[in-house]
Each structure stands twice: as C-alpha cells, then as structure tokens.
Amino acid sequence: MSNSNSAAPKIHESWLNVLQPEFDKPYFSDLKNFLVEEKKVYPVYPPGPLIFNTFNQTPFNEVKVVILGQDPYHGPGQANGLCFSVSAGIKHPPSLVNIFKEMQKDLNVPYPKTGDLTGWAKQGVLLLNTTLTVREHSPASHQGKGWEEFTDSVIRSLSEHRNGVIFILWGRHAQNKKPLIDLTRHHILEAAHPSPFSANGFFGCRHFSRANYLLMQSGQTPINWVALG
C-alpha cells in the first residue's frame, strides 16, 4: 500500500491476520491504483506511512473502544492516521476542540495542550476513520473509492471476533454503521457529531465517563483519557 515516493505503511501483525483477505480483493487493488494516480497530481493525507496508523497503534486483541470518524483532516500537517487526532504542535481543529471541551466537563480535567491522541490509541481506543485518505483541501474526495468496504470489514471483524467493545458513534455517518455491530456482545454510545454545526447535541453526552463505567463493569481497565501524546 505504498507508492514510489513514500515509505510503506506500518500495520500491526494482529491486524494483518484479520485484514489480509481484504488486501487480496479486487476492490482493494482498484483503491491502490486510484491512490497512486491521485498522488501524482495532488497532495494526499495522511502521509503514506501513516495511512494505517490506527491499526499499528492499537492491536486487534487490545481494542476496548472504537471511535468512528469520517475523513482524515485535509489541511497540511494535520492528519496522522488517527481519527480526530492531530500531531503535537498543530492547532486543534474545531471538532477536536469540542471533544476536549466535553472531556474537560465530563471528567473535570484541564483542557489538553496537545491534540495528539496516540495515548488513547495505545490504551486500546481504535481511532478509525471510515475513509482513510483525502485529497488536500477537498473533504470527502476519497469517499466511494473502496475505503468504506475496507473499514466496514474492520468493524465487522471486531464485532464477530471480540467481546465487550464500546463503539462510540458521533453523528449520522458513524451511526449508519450500527447494523455491522452485534449488540448482544458489544456496547454502543451515540451522540451528535462534535462539529460546530451539531455540537449542541454532542455536549453533555459524557461518553468518556460512560465508556469507563462500561469497561469497569466488564472487569476491564478504564481509559486514562488525559494521557495523550
């Protein structure tokens, strides 16, 4: 999943075992060809080595929580392969600002300095965009090219082969994935998207404390949401 001017993406071995059948399907070959041609003409985010960053940071058998996003950020230097996350030193985008405001109020903690959510990923929070790449300054430009089929298989695999995962679905796009999740085995938390356009329905969801309550109920270690970076 690389091209001549970027290093190969990294992906944890546990996910390779799960996702190899997808890599071998015709749609994925078409997707790779699309990305090769796209990168000849436009900047594409995140950088090639980070496309599968979420799968590299959070092994399959360690996933406790899934947060579903849509597209990667489409500005220079923003996307790092984890949904809603930006690398250290990058200004927090509006949706991330609202996520942090909710966390601040829910958990009574300070507003975070960094927008890098790698600390969540390393604790078992799979930060999954449903489309894993985007053309610079062009939101939704890589939708309908095959990524959705790929990420649907990710959700389906977690649903079928794991137990007690908490799926956090913010906004209609994420909530459309509910049919892929076995509710007899997993939990779903829903709210509006944290975008400024819908944040009034997001604030007050208390998903950080609610997710930790559910984890503790099932004997799992809660997420330290303030451990970022």
Short mmCIF file of C-alpha atoms in Angstrom, two decimals:
data_model
loop_
_atom_site.label_atom_id
_atom_site.label_comp_id
_atom_site.label_asym_id
_atom_site.label_seq_id
_atom_site.Cartn_x
_atom_site.Cartn_y
_atom_site.Cartn_z
CA MET A 1 0.00 0.00 0.00
CA SER A 2 2.79 2.36 -0.90
CA ASN A 3 3.98 4.34 -3.88
CA SER A 4 7.40 5.29 -5.14
CA ASN A 5 7.74 8.47 -3.09
CA SER A 6 6.59 7.23 0.32
CA ALA A 7 7.57 4.55 2.76
CA ALA A 8 5.27 1.57 3.17
CA PRO A 9 2.51 1.97 5.76
CA LYS A 10 3.03 0.16 9.04
CA ILE A 11 0.34 -2.16 10.37
CA HIS A 12 0.42 -4.38 13.44
CA GLU A 13 0.73 -8.09 12.74
CA SER A 14 -2.52 -8.84 14.60
CA TRP A 15 -4.41 -6.69 12.07
CA LEU A 16 -2.58 -8.16 9.09
CA ASN A 17 -4.00 -11.55 10.04
CA VAL A 18 -7.53 -10.10 10.17
CA LEU A 19 -7.35 -7.87 7.11
CA GLN A 20 -5.30 -9.90 4.65
CA PRO A 21 -8.44 -11.21 2.88
CA GLU A 22 -9.43 -7.57 2.19
CA PHE A 23 -5.99 -6.70 0.79
CA ASP A 24 -6.40 -9.58 -1.67
CA LYS A 25 -9.79 -8.47 -3.04
CA PRO A 26 -10.21 -6.69 -6.42
CA TYR A 27 -11.69 -3.53 -4.86
CA PHE A 28 -8.52 -3.02 -2.81
CA SER A 29 -6.33 -3.31 -5.90
CA ASP A 30 -8.54 -0.66 -7.55
CA LEU A 31 -8.21 1.53 -4.46
CA LYS A 32 -4.41 1.28 -4.53
CA ASN A 33 -4.36 2.19 -8.22
CA PHE A 34 -6.61 5.18 -7.53
CA LEU A 35 -4.26 6.41 -4.79
CA VAL A 36 -1.16 6.02 -6.96
CA GLU A 37 -2.75 8.15 -9.69
CA GLU A 38 -4.16 10.67 -7.20
CA LYS A 39 -0.74 11.22 -5.60
CA LYS A 40 0.75 12.03 -9.00
CA VAL A 41 -1.48 15.12 -9.18
CA TYR A 42 -2.46 16.14 -5.62
CA PRO A 43 -1.12 16.08 -2.08
CA VAL A 44 -2.88 13.26 -0.21
CA TYR A 45 -3.24 12.99 3.57
CA PRO A 46 -2.22 11.42 5.84
CA PRO A 47 1.35 10.68 4.63
CA GLY A 48 1.72 7.16 3.22
CA PRO A 49 3.42 5.62 6.27
CA LEU A 50 0.54 6.81 8.50
CA ILE A 51 -2.45 5.62 6.45
CA PHE A 52 -2.83 2.56 8.69
CA ASN A 53 -1.53 4.24 11.84
CA THR A 54 -4.65 3.36 13.82
CA PHE A 55 -4.04 -0.36 13.17
CA ASN A 56 -0.37 -0.01 14.08
CA GLN A 57 -1.01 1.73 17.41
CA THR A 58 -3.92 -0.44 18.62
CA PRO A 59 -3.53 -4.23 18.15
CA PHE A 60 -6.69 -6.14 17.26
CA ASN A 61 -6.87 -8.10 20.51
CA GLU A 62 -6.35 -4.96 22.62
CA VAL A 63 -9.25 -2.89 21.21
CA LYS A 64 -11.56 -1.79 24.05
CA VAL A 65 -13.21 1.27 22.50
CA VAL A 66 -13.82 2.29 18.88
CA ILE A 67 -14.34 5.95 17.99
CA LEU A 68 -15.55 6.34 14.40
CA GLY A 69 -14.68 9.35 12.31
CA GLN A 70 -15.31 10.05 8.65
CA ASP A 71 -12.47 11.64 6.62
CA PRO A 72 -8.94 12.48 7.71
CA TYR A 73 -8.25 16.19 8.17
CA HIS A 74 -7.46 17.72 4.78
CA GLY A 75 -5.07 20.53 5.75
CA PRO A 76 -1.26 20.30 5.57
CA GLY A 77 0.32 18.62 8.58
CA GLN A 78 -2.97 17.77 10.30
CA ALA A 79 -3.88 14.12 9.62
CA ASN A 80 -1.83 11.48 11.43
CA GLY A 81 -3.90 8.37 10.73
CA LEU A 82 -5.97 8.52 13.93
CA CYS A 83 -9.46 9.98 13.66
CA PHE A 84 -9.92 13.44 15.24
CA SER A 85 -6.19 13.50 16.15
CA VAL A 86 -3.52 15.96 15.03
CA SER A 87 0.21 15.79 15.65
CA ALA A 88 1.76 17.74 18.51
CA GLY A 89 2.10 21.45 17.80
CA ILE A 90 -0.78 21.55 15.29
CA LYS A 91 -3.72 23.83 16.06
CA HIS A 92 -6.73 21.84 17.30
CA PRO A 93 -9.46 21.64 14.62
CA PRO A 94 -12.99 22.66 15.72
CA SER A 95 -14.32 19.11 16.22
CA LEU A 96 -11.34 18.23 18.40
CA VAL A 97 -11.80 21.42 20.42
CA ASN A 98 -15.38 20.33 21.16
CA ILE A 99 -14.30 16.78 22.04
CA PHE A 100 -11.81 18.20 24.52
CA LYS A 101 -14.38 20.63 25.95
CA GLU A 102 -16.74 17.70 26.60
CA MET A 103 -13.93 15.67 28.16
CA GLN A 104 -12.97 18.65 30.31
CA LYS A 105 -16.51 18.99 31.67
CA ASP A 106 -17.26 15.25 31.90
CA LEU A 107 -14.10 14.33 33.80
CA ASN A 108 -13.32 17.68 35.46
CA VAL A 109 -9.86 17.81 33.90
CA PRO A 110 -7.87 20.64 32.26
CA TYR A 111 -8.18 21.30 28.53
CA PRO A 112 -5.32 19.32 26.87
CA LYS A 113 -2.33 21.08 25.37
CA THR A 114 -1.69 18.51 22.62
CA GLY A 115 -4.17 17.27 20.05
CA ASP A 116 -2.23 14.06 19.51
CA LEU A 117 -4.49 11.17 20.57
CA THR A 118 -1.80 8.49 20.30
CA GLY A 119 -2.05 7.99 24.08
CA TRP A 120 -5.65 6.88 23.66
CA ALA A 121 -4.71 4.52 20.83
CA LYS A 122 -2.02 2.88 22.94
CA GLN A 123 -4.62 2.16 25.65
CA GLY A 124 -6.99 0.33 23.31
CA VAL A 125 -9.00 3.11 21.68
CA LEU A 126 -9.23 2.39 17.94
CA LEU A 127 -9.49 5.81 16.29
CA LEU A 128 -10.97 4.76 12.95
CA ASN A 129 -11.95 6.97 10.04
CA THR A 130 -14.32 5.25 7.61
CA THR A 131 -12.28 6.74 4.73
CA LEU A 132 -8.53 6.55 5.38
CA THR A 133 -7.21 9.13 2.89
CA VAL A 134 -8.23 12.50 1.47
CA ARG A 135 -7.05 14.97 -1.17
CA GLU A 136 -5.64 18.23 0.21
CA HIS A 137 -8.33 20.85 0.90
CA SER A 138 -11.00 18.58 -0.56
CA PRO A 139 -13.18 16.88 2.08
CA ALA A 140 -14.96 13.67 1.01
CA SER A 141 -12.75 13.46 -2.11
CA HIS A 142 -11.77 9.82 -1.43
CA GLN A 143 -15.19 8.59 -0.39
CA GLY A 144 -16.72 5.88 -2.58
CA LYS A 145 -13.32 4.59 -3.76
CA GLY A 146 -13.22 1.41 -1.66
CA TRP A 147 -12.20 2.58 1.80
CA GLU A 148 -15.72 2.15 3.18
CA GLU A 149 -15.76 -1.52 2.18
CA PHE A 150 -12.41 -1.95 3.90
CA THR A 151 -13.37 -0.19 7.14
CA ASP A 152 -16.75 -1.93 7.26
CA SER A 153 -14.80 -5.18 7.33
CA VAL A 154 -12.79 -3.82 10.28
CA ILE A 155 -15.96 -3.10 12.25
CA ARG A 156 -17.47 -6.45 11.29
CA SER A 157 -14.32 -8.33 12.35
CA LEU A 158 -14.28 -6.64 15.75
CA SER A 159 -17.97 -7.37 16.19
CA GLU A 160 -17.59 -11.05 15.31
CA HIS A 161 -14.30 -11.91 17.00
CA ARG A 162 -14.16 -9.71 20.09
CA ASN A 163 -16.48 -9.17 23.08
CA GLY A 164 -17.39 -6.14 25.15
CA VAL A 165 -16.08 -3.48 22.77
CA ILE A 166 -17.61 0.00 23.21
CA PHE A 167 -18.44 1.65 19.88
CA ILE A 168 -18.69 5.44 20.17
CA LEU A 169 -20.74 6.76 17.26
CA TRP A 170 -20.84 10.55 16.84
CA GLY A 171 -23.13 11.77 14.09
CA ARG A 172 -25.27 10.12 11.45
CA HIS A 173 -22.39 8.88 9.34
CA ALA A 174 -20.97 6.85 12.21
CA GLN A 175 -24.41 5.74 13.38
CA ASN A 176 -25.08 4.26 9.94
CA LYS A 177 -22.56 1.55 10.89
CA LYS A 178 -24.78 0.17 13.68
CA PRO A 179 -26.03 -2.78 11.57
CA LEU A 180 -22.43 -4.10 11.48
CA ILE A 181 -22.27 -4.36 15.29
CA ASP A 182 -23.65 -7.29 17.33
CA LEU A 183 -25.45 -5.59 20.21
CA THR A 184 -25.64 -8.83 22.16
CA ARG A 185 -21.84 -8.74 22.51
CA HIS A 186 -20.92 -5.05 22.41
CA HIS A 187 -22.00 -1.59 23.60
CA ILE A 188 -22.88 1.48 21.54
CA LEU A 189 -22.75 5.09 22.75
CA GLU A 190 -24.36 7.64 20.41
CA ALA A 191 -24.42 11.42 20.20
CA ALA A 192 -24.40 14.17 17.60
CA HIS A 193 -21.14 14.89 15.81
CA PRO A 194 -18.74 17.21 17.68
CA SER A 195 -18.56 19.52 14.66
CA PRO A 196 -19.55 23.12 15.46
CA PHE A 197 -22.62 22.57 13.24
CA SER A 198 -24.09 19.94 15.58
CA ALA A 199 -22.18 20.25 18.84
CA ASN A 200 -25.25 21.28 20.86
CA GLY A 201 -26.37 17.66 20.55
CA PHE A 202 -22.89 16.44 21.42
CA PHE A 203 -22.20 18.40 24.59
CA GLY A 204 -23.36 16.58 27.68
CA CYS A 205 -23.03 13.08 26.19
CA ARG A 206 -20.45 12.16 28.88
CA HIS A 207 -19.09 9.39 26.70
CA PHE A 208 -15.68 9.41 28.40
CA SER A 209 -17.02 8.57 31.84
CA ARG A 210 -19.73 6.31 30.43
CA ALA A 211 -17.20 4.29 28.43
CA ASN A 212 -15.04 3.86 31.53
CA TYR A 213 -18.06 2.76 33.58
CA LEU A 214 -18.86 0.08 30.99
CA LEU A 215 -15.23 -1.07 30.90
CA MET A 216 -15.10 -1.39 34.67
CA GLN A 217 -18.45 -3.23 34.69
CA SER A 218 -16.87 -5.90 32.49
CA GLY A 219 -13.67 -6.09 34.54
CA GLN A 220 -11.51 -4.12 32.09
CA THR A 221 -9.09 -1.31 32.91
CA PRO A 222 -10.63 2.12 32.21
CA ILE A 223 -9.06 4.54 29.73
CA ASN A 224 -6.92 7.33 31.14
CA TRP A 225 -8.36 9.96 28.81
CA VAL A 226 -5.91 12.67 29.90
CA ALA A 227 -2.89 10.54 28.84
CA LEU A 228 -2.35 11.96 25.36
CA GLY A 229 0.59 12.30 23.01
#
